[in-house]
Coordinates of C-alpha atoms in Angstrom, one line a residue:
M1 CA 23.3 -128.0 -35.0
D2 CA 22.5 -125.1 -37.4
V3 CA 18.8 -124.5 -38.3
R4 CA 18.2 -122.3 -41.3
L5 CA 14.8 -120.6 -41.1
R6 CA 12.7 -118.9 -43.7
P7 CA 12.2 -115.1 -43.4
L8 CA 9.8 -115.1 -40.5
T9 CA 8.1 -112.3 -38.7
L10 CA 7.6 -112.1 -34.9
V11 CA 4.8 -110.0 -33.4
E12 CA 4.3 -109.9 -29.6
E13 CA 0.7 -110.3 -28.5
G14 CA 0.5 -110.4 -24.7
D15 CA 2.1 -113.5 -23.3
E16 CA 2.3 -115.0 -26.8
V17 CA 4.1 -114.3 -30.0
L18 CA 2.6 -114.4 -33.6
V19 CA 5.0 -116.1 -35.9
G20 CA 4.5 -116.0 -39.6
D21 CA 6.0 -116.6 -43.0
P22 CA 4.8 -113.7 -45.2
G23 CA 5.9 -115.5 -48.3
T24 CA 3.4 -118.4 -47.9
G25 CA 0.9 -116.6 -45.7
T26 CA 1.3 -119.1 -42.8
F27 CA 0.9 -117.7 -39.3
V28 CA 0.7 -119.4 -35.9
T29 CA 0.6 -118.3 -32.3
M30 CA 3.0 -119.8 -29.8
P31 CA 4.3 -119.1 -26.3
A32 CA 6.8 -116.3 -26.0
V33 CA 9.7 -118.7 -25.4
G34 CA 9.2 -119.9 -28.9
G35 CA 9.8 -116.4 -30.1
V36 CA 13.0 -116.3 -28.1
V37 CA 14.2 -119.4 -29.9
I38 CA 13.3 -118.2 -33.4
A39 CA 14.9 -114.8 -32.8
A40 CA 18.1 -116.5 -31.7
L41 CA 18.1 -118.8 -34.8
Q42 CA 17.5 -115.8 -37.0
R43 CA 20.6 -114.1 -35.6
G44 CA 22.6 -117.1 -36.6
A45 CA 22.8 -118.9 -33.3
S46 CA 23.0 -122.7 -33.3
A47 CA 20.2 -124.8 -31.9
E48 CA 22.2 -125.4 -28.7
E49 CA 22.8 -121.6 -28.2
A50 CA 19.1 -120.9 -28.9
G51 CA 18.1 -123.5 -26.4
A52 CA 20.3 -122.0 -23.8
E53 CA 18.7 -118.5 -24.4
A54 CA 15.2 -120.1 -24.2
E55 CA 16.1 -121.9 -20.9
A56 CA 17.3 -118.6 -19.4
F57 CA 14.1 -117.0 -20.4
A58 CA 11.7 -119.7 -19.3
G59 CA 13.6 -120.9 -16.3
E60 CA 13.5 -124.5 -17.5
P61 CA 15.0 -126.6 -20.3
V62 CA 13.4 -126.5 -23.8
D63 CA 13.1 -129.6 -26.0
M64 CA 14.9 -128.1 -29.0
P65 CA 14.7 -131.2 -31.2
A66 CA 10.9 -131.3 -30.8
F67 CA 10.6 -127.6 -31.3
V68 CA 12.7 -127.6 -34.5
A69 CA 10.6 -130.6 -35.8
T70 CA 7.5 -128.5 -35.2
L71 CA 9.0 -125.6 -37.1
A72 CA 9.7 -128.0 -40.0
E73 CA 6.1 -129.2 -40.0
L74 CA 4.9 -125.7 -40.2
G75 CA 7.2 -125.0 -43.2
F76 CA 9.3 -122.5 -41.3
V77 CA 12.6 -124.3 -41.8
D78 CA 14.3 -123.4 -45.1
D79 CA 15.2 -126.8 -46.4
R80 CA 15.1 -125.6 -50.0
P81 CA 17.3 -122.4 -50.0
G82 CA 16.6 -120.1 -53.0
E83 CA 13.4 -121.9 -53.9
E84 CA 10.1 -119.9 -53.7
R85 CA 7.3 -121.7 -52.1
E86 CA 3.7 -121.3 -53.2
A87 CA 1.5 -119.3 -50.8
V88 CA -1.3 -121.1 -48.9
R89 CA -4.6 -120.5 -50.7
T90 CA -7.3 -119.0 -48.6
A91 CA -10.0 -119.1 -51.4
P92 CA -10.9 -121.8 -54.0
I93 CA -9.8 -119.6 -56.8
Q94 CA -6.9 -117.3 -56.0
T95 CA -3.9 -115.6 -57.5
R96 CA -0.6 -117.2 -56.5
R97 CA 1.6 -114.1 -56.1
W98 CA 1.4 -111.3 -53.5
L99 CA 0.8 -107.9 -55.1
A100 CA 2.6 -104.7 -54.2
G101 CA 2.9 -102.1 -57.0
V102 CA 2.0 -98.9 -55.1
S103 CA 4.6 -97.6 -52.6
S104 CA 3.6 -97.2 -48.9
Q105 CA 4.5 -93.5 -49.0
A106 CA 2.1 -92.9 -51.9
A107 CA -0.8 -94.8 -50.2
R108 CA -0.3 -93.6 -46.6
P109 CA -2.1 -90.2 -46.9
F110 CA -5.3 -91.9 -48.0
F111 CA -5.4 -93.9 -44.7
G112 CA -4.1 -91.6 -42.1
P113 CA -6.0 -90.0 -39.2
V114 CA -7.3 -87.1 -41.3
A115 CA -8.5 -89.4 -44.0
W116 CA -10.3 -91.7 -41.6
T117 CA -12.0 -88.7 -40.0
L118 CA -13.2 -87.7 -43.4
Y119 CA -14.5 -91.2 -44.2
G120 CA -16.5 -91.2 -40.9
L121 CA -18.0 -87.8 -41.7
L122 CA -19.0 -88.9 -45.2
A123 CA -20.7 -92.0 -43.7
L124 CA -22.7 -89.9 -41.3
G125 CA -23.6 -87.6 -44.2
C126 CA -25.0 -90.5 -46.3
V127 CA -27.1 -91.6 -43.3
A128 CA -28.4 -88.0 -42.9
V129 CA -29.3 -87.8 -46.6
F130 CA -31.3 -91.1 -46.5
V131 CA -33.1 -89.9 -43.3
A132 CA -33.9 -86.5 -44.7
R133 CA -34.8 -87.8 -48.2
P134 CA -36.2 -91.3 -48.0
S135 CA -37.1 -91.1 -51.7
L136 CA -33.3 -91.5 -52.4
L137 CA -33.3 -94.9 -50.7
P138 CA -32.8 -97.5 -53.5
S139 CA -35.8 -99.6 -54.6
P140 CA -34.3 -102.9 -56.0
A141 CA -37.3 -103.6 -58.2
Q142 CA -36.8 -100.2 -60.0
D143 CA -33.3 -98.9 -59.4
A144 CA -31.5 -102.1 -60.3
F145 CA -32.7 -101.8 -63.9
L146 CA -31.2 -98.9 -65.9
L147 CA -33.3 -99.4 -69.0
D148 CA -36.9 -100.4 -69.9
D149 CA -35.3 -103.5 -71.5
V150 CA -35.0 -105.8 -68.5
G151 CA -32.6 -108.1 -70.4
L152 CA -30.2 -105.4 -71.4
S153 CA -30.4 -104.0 -67.9
A154 CA -29.4 -107.3 -66.5
L155 CA -26.5 -107.5 -68.9
L156 CA -25.3 -104.0 -67.7
L157 CA -25.9 -104.9 -64.0
M158 CA -23.3 -107.7 -64.0
P159 CA -20.3 -105.6 -65.1
F160 CA -21.5 -102.9 -62.7
V161 CA -21.3 -105.4 -59.9
M162 CA -17.9 -106.5 -61.0
V163 CA -16.5 -103.0 -61.1
S164 CA -18.1 -102.1 -57.8
T165 CA -16.6 -105.2 -56.1
A166 CA -13.2 -104.6 -57.7
L167 CA -13.1 -101.0 -56.3
H168 CA -14.0 -102.3 -52.9
E169 CA -11.2 -104.9 -53.0
C170 CA -8.7 -102.3 -54.3
G171 CA -9.5 -100.3 -51.2
H172 CA -8.2 -103.3 -49.1
W173 CA -5.1 -103.6 -51.2
L174 CA -4.3 -99.9 -51.2
A175 CA -4.8 -99.7 -47.4
A176 CA -2.5 -102.7 -47.0
R177 CA 0.1 -101.0 -49.1
A178 CA -0.2 -98.0 -46.8
I179 CA 1.3 -100.0 -44.0
G180 CA 3.8 -101.8 -46.2
V181 CA 2.2 -105.2 -46.7
R182 CA 1.1 -107.1 -49.8
S183 CA -2.1 -108.9 -50.6
R184 CA -3.7 -111.3 -53.1
F185 CA -7.1 -111.6 -54.7
G186 CA -9.4 -114.6 -54.8
V187 CA -12.9 -115.9 -55.5
D188 CA -14.9 -117.6 -52.7
R189 CA -18.5 -118.0 -51.7
R190 CA -20.8 -117.1 -48.8
L191 CA -23.7 -119.4 -48.7
M192 CA -25.5 -119.1 -52.1
L193 CA -23.5 -116.1 -53.3
L194 CA -20.2 -115.8 -55.1
V195 CA -17.8 -113.2 -53.6
F196 CA -14.5 -111.7 -54.4
E197 CA -12.0 -111.3 -51.6
T198 CA -8.6 -109.8 -50.8
D199 CA -6.2 -112.1 -48.9
L200 CA -4.9 -109.9 -46.2
T201 CA -3.0 -112.6 -44.4
Q202 CA 0.2 -110.5 -44.3
V203 CA -1.4 -107.9 -42.0
W204 CA -0.6 -110.4 -39.2
T205 CA 3.0 -109.3 -39.7
V206 CA 2.2 -106.0 -38.1
P207 CA 0.9 -105.1 -34.6
R208 CA -2.8 -105.4 -34.0
R209 CA -3.5 -101.6 -34.0
Q210 CA -2.1 -101.3 -37.5
R211 CA -4.4 -104.0 -39.0
Y212 CA -7.6 -102.0 -38.9
G213 CA -6.8 -99.8 -42.0
P214 CA -6.4 -102.8 -44.4
L215 CA -9.5 -104.5 -42.9
L216 CA -11.6 -101.4 -43.3
G217 CA -10.1 -100.1 -46.6
G218 CA -12.8 -101.5 -48.8
L219 CA -15.5 -99.9 -46.8
A220 CA -13.6 -96.6 -46.9
V221 CA -13.7 -96.7 -50.7
D222 CA -17.4 -97.7 -50.6
V223 CA -18.2 -94.7 -48.4
V224 CA -16.4 -92.2 -50.7
L225 CA -18.2 -93.6 -53.8
L226 CA -21.6 -93.7 -52.1
S227 CA -21.1 -90.1 -51.0
V228 CA -20.3 -88.9 -54.5
L229 CA -23.2 -90.9 -56.1
L230 CA -25.7 -89.9 -53.4
G231 CA -24.6 -86.3 -53.5
A232 CA -25.1 -86.2 -57.2
R233 CA -28.6 -87.6 -56.9
L234 CA -29.4 -85.1 -54.2
L235 CA -28.4 -82.2 -56.5
I236 CA -30.6 -83.6 -59.2
H237 CA -33.7 -84.1 -57.0
E238 CA -33.2 -80.6 -55.4
G239 CA -33.2 -79.1 -58.9
V240 CA -29.6 -77.8 -58.6
W241 CA -28.4 -80.0 -61.4
A242 CA -30.6 -80.4 -64.5
A243 CA -29.2 -83.8 -65.5
P244 CA -30.8 -86.1 -68.1
P245 CA -33.0 -88.9 -66.7
A246 CA -30.5 -91.5 -67.9
V247 CA -27.8 -90.0 -65.6
D248 CA -30.1 -90.1 -62.6
A249 CA -31.0 -93.7 -63.4
T250 CA -27.4 -94.7 -63.7
L251 CA -26.6 -93.0 -60.4
A252 CA -29.6 -94.9 -58.8
V253 CA -28.2 -98.2 -60.0
W254 CA -24.8 -97.5 -58.4
V255 CA -26.3 -96.3 -55.2
F256 CA -28.3 -99.5 -55.0
L257 CA -25.1 -101.6 -55.6
K258 CA -23.0 -99.7 -53.1
L259 CA -25.6 -99.7 -50.3
A260 CA -26.3 -103.4 -50.8
G261 CA -22.5 -104.1 -50.7
M262 CA -22.0 -102.0 -47.5
L263 CA -24.9 -103.7 -45.7
W264 CA -23.4 -107.1 -46.7
Q265 CA -20.2 -106.2 -45.0
C266 CA -22.1 -105.5 -41.8
M267 CA -23.0 -109.2 -41.5
I268 CA -20.2 -110.3 -39.1
F269 CA -21.6 -113.8 -39.1
L270 CA -20.4 -114.3 -42.7
R271 CA -16.7 -113.6 -42.3
T272 CA -17.0 -110.2 -43.8
D273 CA -14.8 -107.2 -43.3
L274 CA -16.4 -106.3 -40.0
Y275 CA -16.0 -109.9 -38.8
A276 CA -12.3 -109.5 -39.4
V277 CA -12.3 -106.2 -37.4
L278 CA -14.2 -108.0 -34.6
V279 CA -11.7 -110.9 -34.5
N280 CA -8.8 -108.5 -34.4
A281 CA -10.3 -106.3 -31.7
L282 CA -11.0 -109.3 -29.5
G283 CA -7.6 -111.0 -30.1
C284 CA -9.2 -114.2 -31.4
R285 CA -7.2 -116.8 -33.3
D286 CA -9.9 -119.1 -34.9
L287 CA -13.3 -117.8 -33.7
W288 CA -15.1 -119.3 -36.7
R289 CA -13.9 -122.8 -35.9
V290 CA -14.5 -122.5 -32.1
K291 CA -18.0 -121.2 -32.9
T292 CA -18.7 -124.4 -34.8
L293 CA -17.3 -126.6 -32.0
L294 CA -19.4 -124.8 -29.4
L295 CA -22.6 -125.2 -31.5
R296 CA -21.8 -128.9 -32.0
R297 CA -21.5 -129.3 -28.3
V298 CA -24.8 -127.6 -27.7
F299 CA -26.6 -130.0 -30.1
G300 CA -24.8 -133.1 -28.9
R301 CA -22.7 -133.6 -32.0
L302 CA -19.2 -133.0 -30.6
T303 CA -16.9 -135.9 -31.3
P304 CA -14.1 -136.8 -28.8
A305 CA -11.5 -135.4 -31.1
Q306 CA -13.4 -132.1 -31.5
A307 CA -13.9 -131.9 -27.7
A308 CA -10.1 -132.2 -27.3
E309 CA -9.7 -129.5 -30.0
L310 CA -12.1 -127.2 -28.0
V311 CA -10.1 -127.7 -24.8
R312 CA -7.0 -126.6 -26.7
A313 CA -8.7 -123.5 -28.2
A314 CA -7.5 -120.0 -27.2
P315 CA -9.4 -118.5 -24.3
A316 CA -10.3 -115.4 -26.3
D317 CA -11.9 -117.6 -28.9
V318 CA -14.0 -119.5 -26.3
R319 CA -15.1 -116.3 -24.6
A320 CA -16.2 -114.7 -27.9
G321 CA -17.6 -118.0 -29.2
R322 CA -20.1 -118.3 -26.4
W323 CA -22.1 -115.4 -27.7
F324 CA -20.9 -115.3 -31.3
R325 CA -22.4 -118.8 -32.0
W326 CA -25.9 -117.4 -31.3
V327 CA -25.2 -114.3 -33.5
W328 CA -24.2 -116.7 -36.3
L329 CA -27.4 -118.7 -35.9
A330 CA -29.6 -115.6 -35.8
G331 CA -27.6 -114.2 -38.7
L332 CA -29.0 -116.7 -41.1
A333 CA -32.3 -114.9 -40.9
G334 CA -30.4 -111.6 -41.6
V335 CA -28.9 -113.1 -44.7
L336 CA -32.3 -114.2 -46.0
A337 CA -33.7 -110.8 -45.3
W338 CA -30.8 -109.1 -47.2
F339 CA -31.3 -111.6 -50.1
A340 CA -35.1 -110.9 -50.1
V341 CA -34.6 -107.2 -50.2
F342 CA -31.7 -106.7 -52.5
V343 CA -31.4 -109.8 -54.7
L344 CA -34.7 -111.6 -55.0
P345 CA -36.6 -108.7 -56.6
V346 CA -34.0 -108.4 -59.3
V347 CA -33.9 -112.2 -59.9
V348 CA -37.7 -112.5 -60.0
A349 CA -38.0 -109.6 -62.5
V350 CA -35.4 -111.1 -64.8
L351 CA -36.9 -114.6 -64.6
V352 CA -40.4 -113.3 -65.4
W353 CA -39.0 -111.4 -68.3
A354 CA -36.9 -114.4 -69.4
A355 CA -39.9 -116.7 -69.2
G356 CA -41.8 -114.5 -71.6
G357 CA -38.8 -114.7 -74.0
L358 CA -38.4 -118.4 -73.7
A359 CA -42.1 -118.9 -74.4
A360 CA -41.4 -117.6 -77.9
G361 CA -39.5 -120.8 -78.8
P362 CA -35.9 -121.6 -79.9
L363 CA -36.6 -120.3 -83.4
S364 CA -37.0 -116.8 -82.1
L365 CA -34.1 -114.4 -81.5
R366 CA -35.9 -113.3 -78.3
F367 CA -35.6 -116.8 -77.0
W368 CA -31.8 -116.8 -77.2
Y369 CA -31.6 -113.3 -75.9
A370 CA -33.6 -114.2 -72.8
L371 CA -31.6 -117.3 -72.2
L372 CA -28.3 -115.4 -72.4
C373 CA -29.5 -112.8 -69.9
A374 CA -30.8 -115.4 -67.5
A375 CA -27.5 -117.3 -67.7
L376 CA -25.5 -114.2 -66.9
L377 CA -27.6 -113.4 -63.9
L378 CA -27.7 -117.0 -62.5
G379 CA -24.1 -117.9 -63.5
P380 CA -22.4 -116.6 -60.4
T381 CA -24.9 -118.4 -58.2
A382 CA -24.3 -121.6 -60.1
L383 CA -20.5 -121.2 -59.7
A384 CA -21.0 -120.7 -55.9
V385 CA -23.0 -124.0 -55.8
A386 CA -20.2 -125.7 -57.8
L387 CA -17.6 -124.4 -55.3
A388 CA -19.7 -125.7 -52.4
V389 CA -20.0 -129.1 -54.0
R390 CA -16.2 -129.1 -54.6
E391 CA -15.5 -128.2 -51.0
R392 CA -17.8 -131.0 -49.7
L393 CA -16.2 -133.6 -52.0
T394 CA -12.7 -132.4 -50.9
V395 CA -13.7 -132.8 -47.3
R396 CA -15.1 -136.2 -47.9
A397 CA -12.0 -137.3 -49.8
G398 CA -9.8 -136.1 -47.0
T399 CA -11.9 -137.9 -44.3
S400 CA -11.9 -141.2 -46.2
G401 CA -8.2 -140.9 -46.9

């Protein structure tokens, strides 16, 4: 029996092999004998020949019909030759196609050993500047507003945030291109906040040590931008550069945005960039899910099906989950602190300003101007809530079905 497989990748990871379909972004871990079977089938061997190779490797017979059926369930069997399958979505709103564009050769110098050393030195330089000149630390209540007009400042802040986020995500994409893999962009949420993310699923097609570049590429761009912005402010405050006040105010806004974004990425309990680095370093498969199961067991809410799922979990996930579950719980306080420091002062200032405008009544131009500014500021949060409701309804529909 001939079995035609889709273009699959095989990455050895200890006693297991990571099998993936880069086209759809589906990756699973299986015993090494499964990799032997897949490698044989990829060479054109029949199912019987692949089974013989697997038996020689494992020292015992392999149930080939059951294994082929499992491959079919995973979508790894090419039952529709020449037809492109849609990639698995990892965010509620996501582009369908994997993006390449820049060649690996062009991107590689920006993420080599010399480049990473430079990024590390720049990060240390930023910390040194903040320690030596605390006055350059951003004050959200002041630095978030470029102009005296709070409403217009809010209008300007949103595109600034979008550009800042886009540059961060482009860093992930460019770092992925440096190792020859593609990525996608999507929109998701983290608690009450809307976030943009880069789907780096295809980094699982390369060995573990090569994945750190794409995972940290966004922070590398952030460090470079923060260094430039902070360096320019330092020159102004030291009297080396006689820049107009508007220039210093603009730089202050951007320093505020970049620092807030970088601190956000440090919250490993929210599946941020550094969470992905942690998972890769520990060799975890589904730490987020195992963390949830362990917490449910602690609080006596683990169902029999979930208990069985926990028993089947990878040992690395269970080991890390034992401490990561408490980090996640404590992290909720960290998120609230981040929100209170970086977001709440801005929201309160805009709402107070908007309330004054709305008090003028709908016949006033100021009323509609205030309403527009408040809508633009609160719109992303409203969309995040809508995505949360959509996810909950989807889960309920799947459960009832």
